[in-house]
N, C-alpha and C. Protein backbone atom coordinates (compact mmCIF):
# COMPACT_ATOMS: atom_id res chain seq x y z
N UNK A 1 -40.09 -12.69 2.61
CA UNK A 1 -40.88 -12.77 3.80
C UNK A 1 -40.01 -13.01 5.04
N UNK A 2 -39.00 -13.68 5.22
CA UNK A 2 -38.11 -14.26 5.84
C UNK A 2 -37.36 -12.47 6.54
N UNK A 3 -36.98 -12.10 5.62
CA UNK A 3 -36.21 -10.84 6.16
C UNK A 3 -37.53 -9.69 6.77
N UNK A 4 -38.55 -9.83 6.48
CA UNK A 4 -39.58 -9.03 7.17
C UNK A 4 -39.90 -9.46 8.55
N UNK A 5 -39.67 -10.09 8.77
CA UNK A 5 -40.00 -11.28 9.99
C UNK A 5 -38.72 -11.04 11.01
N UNK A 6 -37.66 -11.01 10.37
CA UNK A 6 -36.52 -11.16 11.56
C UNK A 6 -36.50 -9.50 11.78
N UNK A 7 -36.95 -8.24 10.74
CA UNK A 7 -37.25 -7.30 10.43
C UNK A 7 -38.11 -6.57 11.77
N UNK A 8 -39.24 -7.11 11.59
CA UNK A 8 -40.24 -6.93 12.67
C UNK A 8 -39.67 -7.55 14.40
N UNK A 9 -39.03 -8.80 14.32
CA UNK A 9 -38.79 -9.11 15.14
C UNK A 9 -37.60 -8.12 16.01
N UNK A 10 -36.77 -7.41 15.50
CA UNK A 10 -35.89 -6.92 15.87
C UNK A 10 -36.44 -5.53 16.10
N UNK A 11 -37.61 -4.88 15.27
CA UNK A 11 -38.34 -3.71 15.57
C UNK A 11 -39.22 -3.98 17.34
N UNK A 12 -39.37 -5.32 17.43
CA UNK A 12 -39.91 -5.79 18.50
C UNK A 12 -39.18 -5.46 20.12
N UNK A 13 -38.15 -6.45 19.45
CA UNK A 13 -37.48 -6.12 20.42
C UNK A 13 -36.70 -4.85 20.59
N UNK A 14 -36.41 -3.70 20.23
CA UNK A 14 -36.19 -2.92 20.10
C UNK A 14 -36.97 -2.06 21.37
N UNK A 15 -38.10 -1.56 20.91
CA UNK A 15 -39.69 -1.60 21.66
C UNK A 15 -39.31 -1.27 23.09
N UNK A 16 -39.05 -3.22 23.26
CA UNK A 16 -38.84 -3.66 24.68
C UNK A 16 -37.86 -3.48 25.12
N UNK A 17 -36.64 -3.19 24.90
CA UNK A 17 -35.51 -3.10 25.17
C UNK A 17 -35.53 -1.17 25.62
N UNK A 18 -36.55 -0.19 25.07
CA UNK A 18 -36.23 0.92 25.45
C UNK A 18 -37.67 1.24 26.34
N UNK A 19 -38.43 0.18 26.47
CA UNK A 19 -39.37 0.25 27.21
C UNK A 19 -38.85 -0.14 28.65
N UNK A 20 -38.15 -1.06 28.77
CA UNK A 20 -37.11 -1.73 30.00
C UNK A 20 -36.16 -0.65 30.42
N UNK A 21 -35.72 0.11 29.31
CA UNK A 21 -34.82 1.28 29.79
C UNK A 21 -35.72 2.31 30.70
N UNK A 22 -36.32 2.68 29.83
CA UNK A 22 -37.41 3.93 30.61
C UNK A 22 -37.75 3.79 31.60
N UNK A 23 -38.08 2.02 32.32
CA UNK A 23 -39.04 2.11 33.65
C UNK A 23 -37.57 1.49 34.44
N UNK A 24 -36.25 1.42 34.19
CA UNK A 24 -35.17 1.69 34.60
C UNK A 24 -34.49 2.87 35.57
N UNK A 25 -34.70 3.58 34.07
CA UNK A 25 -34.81 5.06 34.26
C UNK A 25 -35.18 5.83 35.33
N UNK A 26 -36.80 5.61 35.24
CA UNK A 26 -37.49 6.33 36.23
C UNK A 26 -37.45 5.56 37.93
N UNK A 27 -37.12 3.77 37.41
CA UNK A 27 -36.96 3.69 38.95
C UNK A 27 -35.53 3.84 39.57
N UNK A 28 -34.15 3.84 38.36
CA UNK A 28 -33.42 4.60 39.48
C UNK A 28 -33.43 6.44 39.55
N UNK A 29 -34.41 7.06 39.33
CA UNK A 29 -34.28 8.51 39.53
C UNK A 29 -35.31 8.29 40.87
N UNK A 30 -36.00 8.06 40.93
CA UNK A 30 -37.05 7.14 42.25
C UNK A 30 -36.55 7.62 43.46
N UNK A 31 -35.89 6.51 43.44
CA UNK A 31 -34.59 5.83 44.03
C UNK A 31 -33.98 6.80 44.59
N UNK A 32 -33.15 7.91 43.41
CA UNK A 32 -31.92 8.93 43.87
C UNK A 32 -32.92 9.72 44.72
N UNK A 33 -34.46 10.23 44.20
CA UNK A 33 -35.33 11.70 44.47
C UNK A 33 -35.71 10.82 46.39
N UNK A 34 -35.53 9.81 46.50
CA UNK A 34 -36.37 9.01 47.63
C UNK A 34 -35.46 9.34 48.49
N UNK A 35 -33.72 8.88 48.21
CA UNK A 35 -32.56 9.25 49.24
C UNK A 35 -32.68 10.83 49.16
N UNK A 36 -32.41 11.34 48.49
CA UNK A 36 -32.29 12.99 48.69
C UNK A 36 -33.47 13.44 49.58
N UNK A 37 -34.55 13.05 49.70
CA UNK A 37 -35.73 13.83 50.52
C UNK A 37 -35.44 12.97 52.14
N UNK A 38 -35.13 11.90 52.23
CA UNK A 38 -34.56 11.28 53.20
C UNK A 38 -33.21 12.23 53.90
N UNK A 39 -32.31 12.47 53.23
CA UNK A 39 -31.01 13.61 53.54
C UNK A 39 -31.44 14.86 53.82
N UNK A 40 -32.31 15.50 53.12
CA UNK A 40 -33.05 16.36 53.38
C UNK A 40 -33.72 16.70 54.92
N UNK A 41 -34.35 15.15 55.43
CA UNK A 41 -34.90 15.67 56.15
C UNK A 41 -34.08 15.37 57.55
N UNK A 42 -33.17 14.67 57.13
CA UNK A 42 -32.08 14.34 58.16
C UNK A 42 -31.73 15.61 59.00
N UNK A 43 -31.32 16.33 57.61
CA UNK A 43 -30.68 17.38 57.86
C UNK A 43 -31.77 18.46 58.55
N UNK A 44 -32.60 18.53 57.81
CA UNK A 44 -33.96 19.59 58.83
C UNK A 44 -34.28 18.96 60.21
N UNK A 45 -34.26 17.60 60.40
CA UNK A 45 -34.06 17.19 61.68
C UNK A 45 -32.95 17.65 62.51
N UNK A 46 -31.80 17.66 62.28
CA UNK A 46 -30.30 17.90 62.63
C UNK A 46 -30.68 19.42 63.31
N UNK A 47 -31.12 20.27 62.41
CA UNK A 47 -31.19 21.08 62.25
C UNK A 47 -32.39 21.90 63.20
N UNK A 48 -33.40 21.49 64.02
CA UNK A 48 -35.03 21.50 64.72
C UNK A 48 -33.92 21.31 66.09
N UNK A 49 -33.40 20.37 65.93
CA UNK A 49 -33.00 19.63 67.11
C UNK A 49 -31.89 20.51 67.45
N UNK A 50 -30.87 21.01 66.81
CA UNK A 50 -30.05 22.16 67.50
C UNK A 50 -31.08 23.52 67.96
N UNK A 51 -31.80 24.18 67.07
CA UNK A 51 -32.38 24.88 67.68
C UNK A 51 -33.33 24.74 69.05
N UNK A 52 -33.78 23.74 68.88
CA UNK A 52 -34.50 23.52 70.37
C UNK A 52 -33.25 23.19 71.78
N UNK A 53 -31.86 22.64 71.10
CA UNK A 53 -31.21 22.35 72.28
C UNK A 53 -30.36 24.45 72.76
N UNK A 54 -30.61 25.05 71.56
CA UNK A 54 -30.52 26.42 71.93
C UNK A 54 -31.36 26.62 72.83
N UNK A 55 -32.89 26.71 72.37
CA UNK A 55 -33.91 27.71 73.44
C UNK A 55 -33.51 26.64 74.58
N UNK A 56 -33.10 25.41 74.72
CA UNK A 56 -33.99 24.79 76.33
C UNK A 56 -32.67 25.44 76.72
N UNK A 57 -31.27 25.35 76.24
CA UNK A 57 -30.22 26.46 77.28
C UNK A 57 -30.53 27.59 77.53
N UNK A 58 -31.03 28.17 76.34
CA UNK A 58 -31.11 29.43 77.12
C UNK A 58 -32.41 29.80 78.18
N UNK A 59 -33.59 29.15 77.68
CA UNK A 59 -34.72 28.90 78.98
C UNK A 59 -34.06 28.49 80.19
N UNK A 60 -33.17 27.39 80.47
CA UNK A 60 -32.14 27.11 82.03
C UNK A 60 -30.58 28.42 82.09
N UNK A 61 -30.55 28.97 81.42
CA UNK A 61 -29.56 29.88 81.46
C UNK A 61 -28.32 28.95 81.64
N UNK A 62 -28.13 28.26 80.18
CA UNK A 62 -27.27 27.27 80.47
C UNK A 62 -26.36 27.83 79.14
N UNK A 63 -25.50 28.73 79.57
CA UNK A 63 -24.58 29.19 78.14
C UNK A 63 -23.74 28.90 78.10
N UNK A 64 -23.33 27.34 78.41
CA UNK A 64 -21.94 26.83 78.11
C UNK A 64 -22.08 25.82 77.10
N UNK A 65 -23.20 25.89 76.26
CA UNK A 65 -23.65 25.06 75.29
C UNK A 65 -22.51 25.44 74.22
N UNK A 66 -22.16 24.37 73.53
CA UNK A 66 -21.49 24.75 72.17
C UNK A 66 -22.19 24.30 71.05
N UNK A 67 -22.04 24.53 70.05
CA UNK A 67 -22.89 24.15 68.88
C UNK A 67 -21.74 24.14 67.75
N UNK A 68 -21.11 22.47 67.28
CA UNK A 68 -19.92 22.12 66.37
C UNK A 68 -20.59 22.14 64.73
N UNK A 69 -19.70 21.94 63.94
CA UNK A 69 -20.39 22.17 62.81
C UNK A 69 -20.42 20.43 62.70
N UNK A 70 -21.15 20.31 61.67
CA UNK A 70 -21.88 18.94 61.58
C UNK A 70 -21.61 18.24 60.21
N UNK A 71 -20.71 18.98 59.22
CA UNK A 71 -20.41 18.53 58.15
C UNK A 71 -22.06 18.92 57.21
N UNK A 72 -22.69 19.68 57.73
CA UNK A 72 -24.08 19.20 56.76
C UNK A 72 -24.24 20.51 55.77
N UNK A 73 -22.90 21.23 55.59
CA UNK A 73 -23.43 22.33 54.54
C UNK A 73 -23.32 23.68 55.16
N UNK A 74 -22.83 24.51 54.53
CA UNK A 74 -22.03 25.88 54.48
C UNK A 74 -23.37 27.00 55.44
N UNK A 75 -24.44 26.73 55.32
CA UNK A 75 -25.53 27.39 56.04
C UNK A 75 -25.67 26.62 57.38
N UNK A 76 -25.53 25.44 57.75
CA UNK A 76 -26.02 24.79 58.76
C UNK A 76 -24.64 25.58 59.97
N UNK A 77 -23.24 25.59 59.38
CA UNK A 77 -22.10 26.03 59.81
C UNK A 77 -22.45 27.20 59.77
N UNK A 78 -23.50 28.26 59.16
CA UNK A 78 -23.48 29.52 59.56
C UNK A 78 -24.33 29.68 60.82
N UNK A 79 -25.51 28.94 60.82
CA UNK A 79 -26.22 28.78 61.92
C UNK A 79 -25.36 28.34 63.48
N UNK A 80 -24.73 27.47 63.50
CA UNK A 80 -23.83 26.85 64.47
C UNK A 80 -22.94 28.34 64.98
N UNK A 81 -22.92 28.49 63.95
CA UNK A 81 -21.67 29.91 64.32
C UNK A 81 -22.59 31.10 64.78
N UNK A 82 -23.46 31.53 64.63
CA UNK A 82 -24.32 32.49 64.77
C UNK A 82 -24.74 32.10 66.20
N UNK A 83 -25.39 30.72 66.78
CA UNK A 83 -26.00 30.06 68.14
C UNK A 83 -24.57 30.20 68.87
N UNK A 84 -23.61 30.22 68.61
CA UNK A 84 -22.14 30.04 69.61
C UNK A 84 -22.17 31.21 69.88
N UNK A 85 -22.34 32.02 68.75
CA UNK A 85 -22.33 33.89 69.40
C UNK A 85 -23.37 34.38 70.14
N UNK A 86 -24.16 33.87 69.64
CA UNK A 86 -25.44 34.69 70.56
C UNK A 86 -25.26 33.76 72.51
N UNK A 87 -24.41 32.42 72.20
CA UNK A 87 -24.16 32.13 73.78
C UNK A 87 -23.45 32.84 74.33
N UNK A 88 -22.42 33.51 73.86
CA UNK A 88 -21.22 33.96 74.08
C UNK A 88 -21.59 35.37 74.62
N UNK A 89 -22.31 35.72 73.80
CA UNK A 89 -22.95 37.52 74.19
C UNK A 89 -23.82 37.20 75.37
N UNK A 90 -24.73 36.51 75.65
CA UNK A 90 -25.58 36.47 77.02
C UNK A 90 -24.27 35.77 78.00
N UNK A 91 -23.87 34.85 78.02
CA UNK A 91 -22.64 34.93 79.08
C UNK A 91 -22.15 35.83 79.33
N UNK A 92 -22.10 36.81 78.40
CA UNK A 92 -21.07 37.94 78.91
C UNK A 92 -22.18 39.06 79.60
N UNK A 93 -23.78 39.10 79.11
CA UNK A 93 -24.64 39.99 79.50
C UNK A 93 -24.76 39.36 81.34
N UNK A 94 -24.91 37.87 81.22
CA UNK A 94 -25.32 37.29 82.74
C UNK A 94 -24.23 38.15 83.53
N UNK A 95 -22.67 37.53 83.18
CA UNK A 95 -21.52 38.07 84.21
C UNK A 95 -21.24 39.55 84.31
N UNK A 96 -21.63 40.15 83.37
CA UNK A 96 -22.24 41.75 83.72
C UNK A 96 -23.16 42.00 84.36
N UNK A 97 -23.86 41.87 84.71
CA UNK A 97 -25.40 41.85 85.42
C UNK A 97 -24.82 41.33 86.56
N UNK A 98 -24.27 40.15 86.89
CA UNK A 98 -23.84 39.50 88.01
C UNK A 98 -22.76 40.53 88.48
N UNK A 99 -22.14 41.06 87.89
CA UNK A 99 -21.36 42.01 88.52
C UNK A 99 -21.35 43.63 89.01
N UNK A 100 -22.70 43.78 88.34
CA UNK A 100 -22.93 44.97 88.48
C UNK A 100 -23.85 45.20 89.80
N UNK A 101 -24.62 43.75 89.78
CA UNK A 101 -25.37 43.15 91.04
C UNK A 101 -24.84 43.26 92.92
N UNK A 102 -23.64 42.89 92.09
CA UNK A 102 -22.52 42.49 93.42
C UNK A 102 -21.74 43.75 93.92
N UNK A 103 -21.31 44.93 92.77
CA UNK A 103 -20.89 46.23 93.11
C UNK A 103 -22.21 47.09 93.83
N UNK A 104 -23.69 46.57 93.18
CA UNK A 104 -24.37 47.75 93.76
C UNK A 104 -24.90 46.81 95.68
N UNK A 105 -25.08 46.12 95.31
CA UNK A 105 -24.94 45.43 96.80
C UNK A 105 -23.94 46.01 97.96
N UNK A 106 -22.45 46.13 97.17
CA UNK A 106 -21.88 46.43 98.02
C UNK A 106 -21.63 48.10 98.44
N UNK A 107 -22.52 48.64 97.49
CA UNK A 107 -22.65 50.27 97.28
C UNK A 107 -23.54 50.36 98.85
N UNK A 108 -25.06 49.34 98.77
CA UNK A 108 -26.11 49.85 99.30
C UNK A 108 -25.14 49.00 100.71
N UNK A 109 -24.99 48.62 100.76
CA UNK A 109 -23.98 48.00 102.65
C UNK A 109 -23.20 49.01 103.14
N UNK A 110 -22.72 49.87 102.44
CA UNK A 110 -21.86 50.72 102.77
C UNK A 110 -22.72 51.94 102.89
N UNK A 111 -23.75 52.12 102.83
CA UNK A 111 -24.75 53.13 102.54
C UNK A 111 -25.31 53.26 104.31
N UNK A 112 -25.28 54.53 104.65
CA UNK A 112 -25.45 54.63 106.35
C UNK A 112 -26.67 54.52 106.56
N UNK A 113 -27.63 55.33 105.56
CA UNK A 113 -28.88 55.39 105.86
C UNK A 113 -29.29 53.79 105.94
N UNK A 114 -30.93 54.09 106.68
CA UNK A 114 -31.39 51.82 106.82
C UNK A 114 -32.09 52.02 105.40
N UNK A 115 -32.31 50.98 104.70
CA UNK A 115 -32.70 50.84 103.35
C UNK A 115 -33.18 49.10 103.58
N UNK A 116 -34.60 48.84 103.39
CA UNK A 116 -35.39 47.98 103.30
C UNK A 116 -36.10 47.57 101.92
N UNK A 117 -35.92 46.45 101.00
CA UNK A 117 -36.59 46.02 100.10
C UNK A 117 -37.68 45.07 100.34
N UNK A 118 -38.70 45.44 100.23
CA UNK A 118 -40.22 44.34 100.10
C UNK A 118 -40.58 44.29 98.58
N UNK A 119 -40.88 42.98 98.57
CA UNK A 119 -41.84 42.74 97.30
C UNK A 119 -43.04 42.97 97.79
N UNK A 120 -44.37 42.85 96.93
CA UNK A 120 -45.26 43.40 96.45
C UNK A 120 -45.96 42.23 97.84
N UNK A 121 -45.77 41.29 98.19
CA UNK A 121 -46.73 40.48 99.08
C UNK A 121 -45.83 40.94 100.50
N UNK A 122 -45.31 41.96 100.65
CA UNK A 122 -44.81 42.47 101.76
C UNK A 122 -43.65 41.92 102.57
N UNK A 123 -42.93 40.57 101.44
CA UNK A 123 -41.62 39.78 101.92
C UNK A 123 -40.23 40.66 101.75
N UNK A 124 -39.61 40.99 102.63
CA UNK A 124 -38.14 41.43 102.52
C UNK A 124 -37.64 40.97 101.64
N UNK A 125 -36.66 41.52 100.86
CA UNK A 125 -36.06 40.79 99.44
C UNK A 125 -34.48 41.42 99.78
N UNK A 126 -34.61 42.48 100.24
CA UNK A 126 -33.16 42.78 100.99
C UNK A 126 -33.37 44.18 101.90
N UNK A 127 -32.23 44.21 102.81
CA UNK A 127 -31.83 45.17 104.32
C UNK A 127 -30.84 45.28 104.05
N UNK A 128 -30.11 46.48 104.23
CA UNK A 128 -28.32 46.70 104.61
C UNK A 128 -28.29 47.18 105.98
N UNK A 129 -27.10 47.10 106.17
CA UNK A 129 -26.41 47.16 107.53
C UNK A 129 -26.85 47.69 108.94
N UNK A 130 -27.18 49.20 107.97
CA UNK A 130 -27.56 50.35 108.49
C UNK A 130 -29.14 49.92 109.01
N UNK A 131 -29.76 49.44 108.19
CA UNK A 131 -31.31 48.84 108.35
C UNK A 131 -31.41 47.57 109.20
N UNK A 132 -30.21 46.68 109.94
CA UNK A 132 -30.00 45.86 110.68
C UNK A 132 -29.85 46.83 111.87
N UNK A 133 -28.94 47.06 112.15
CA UNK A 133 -28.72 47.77 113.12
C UNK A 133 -29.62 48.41 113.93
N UNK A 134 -30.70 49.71 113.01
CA UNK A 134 -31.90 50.27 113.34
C UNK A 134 -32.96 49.18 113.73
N UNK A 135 -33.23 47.97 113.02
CA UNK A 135 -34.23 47.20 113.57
C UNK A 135 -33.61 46.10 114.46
N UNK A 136 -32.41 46.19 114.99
CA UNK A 136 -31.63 45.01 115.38
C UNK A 136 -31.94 43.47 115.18
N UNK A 137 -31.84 43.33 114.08
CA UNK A 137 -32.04 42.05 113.01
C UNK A 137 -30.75 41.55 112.93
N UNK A 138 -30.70 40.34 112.91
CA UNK A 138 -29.08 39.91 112.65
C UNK A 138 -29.36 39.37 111.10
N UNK A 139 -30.86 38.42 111.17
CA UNK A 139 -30.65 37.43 110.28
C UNK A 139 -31.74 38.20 109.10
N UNK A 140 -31.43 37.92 108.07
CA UNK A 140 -32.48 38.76 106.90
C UNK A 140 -33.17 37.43 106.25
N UNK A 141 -34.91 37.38 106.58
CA UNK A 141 -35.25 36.55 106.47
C UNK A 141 -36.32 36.56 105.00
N UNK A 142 -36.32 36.16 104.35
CA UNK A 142 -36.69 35.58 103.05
C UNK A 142 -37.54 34.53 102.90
N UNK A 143 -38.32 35.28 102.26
CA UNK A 143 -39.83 34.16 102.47
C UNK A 143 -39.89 33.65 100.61
């Protein structure tokens, strides 16, 4: 009887000892699944927050934004790299435009005929030289 007893007792504890493991178990996997969705969302935060600091530059036409990599993973660095290019290409579209702006400006000044621009509510938006002269305007006024 004696050996059934210490028998059972050790089947007992046994029991408890892998019953203690299991809810171990599951609370450090808990634990790991709780930090990972936490990193997770770090990173999708990280990640919301560069894209929005993209659109508000490019909504202010502000393309001297850089976008560094962040250590957060081989896609986040593709994204970063992809937002640096697409700044890089509209900088170069603005200072084209800005320059092509400034050559045809100086096309239409040199242009003899008078040449008058109105917008649609009948405000001057631009006159060249020739169109000063004919209306003897010095100052080109902009409403």
């Amino acid at each position: 009887m004696g050996i059934y007893i210490i028998k059972e007792k050790w089947h007992y504890n046994c029991k408890c000892s892998y019953t203690i493991f299991f809810w171990r178990s599951i609370s450090r996997n808990l634990f790991l699944a709780i930090i990972q969705i936490i990193n997770l969302w770090q990173k999708i935060t990280t990640n919301i927050r560069t894209l929005v600091r993209f659109f508000e530059a490019s909504k202010y036409d502000d393309y001297s934004q850089k976008f560094v990599h962040q250590n957060l993973g081989d896609s986040f660095n593709e994204l970063s790299d992809s937002l640096n290019l697409v700044m890089q290409k509209l900088q170069s579209s603005k200072h084209m435009l800005a320059r092509q702006g400034e050559f045809l400006q100086a096309i239409l000044q040199q242009v003899e005929t008078a040449m008058v621009v109105f917008d649609k509510a009948g405000n001057i938006n631009l006159m060249n030289r020739a169109a000063t002269r004919l209306l003897k305007k010095t100052i080109l006024e902009k409403y």
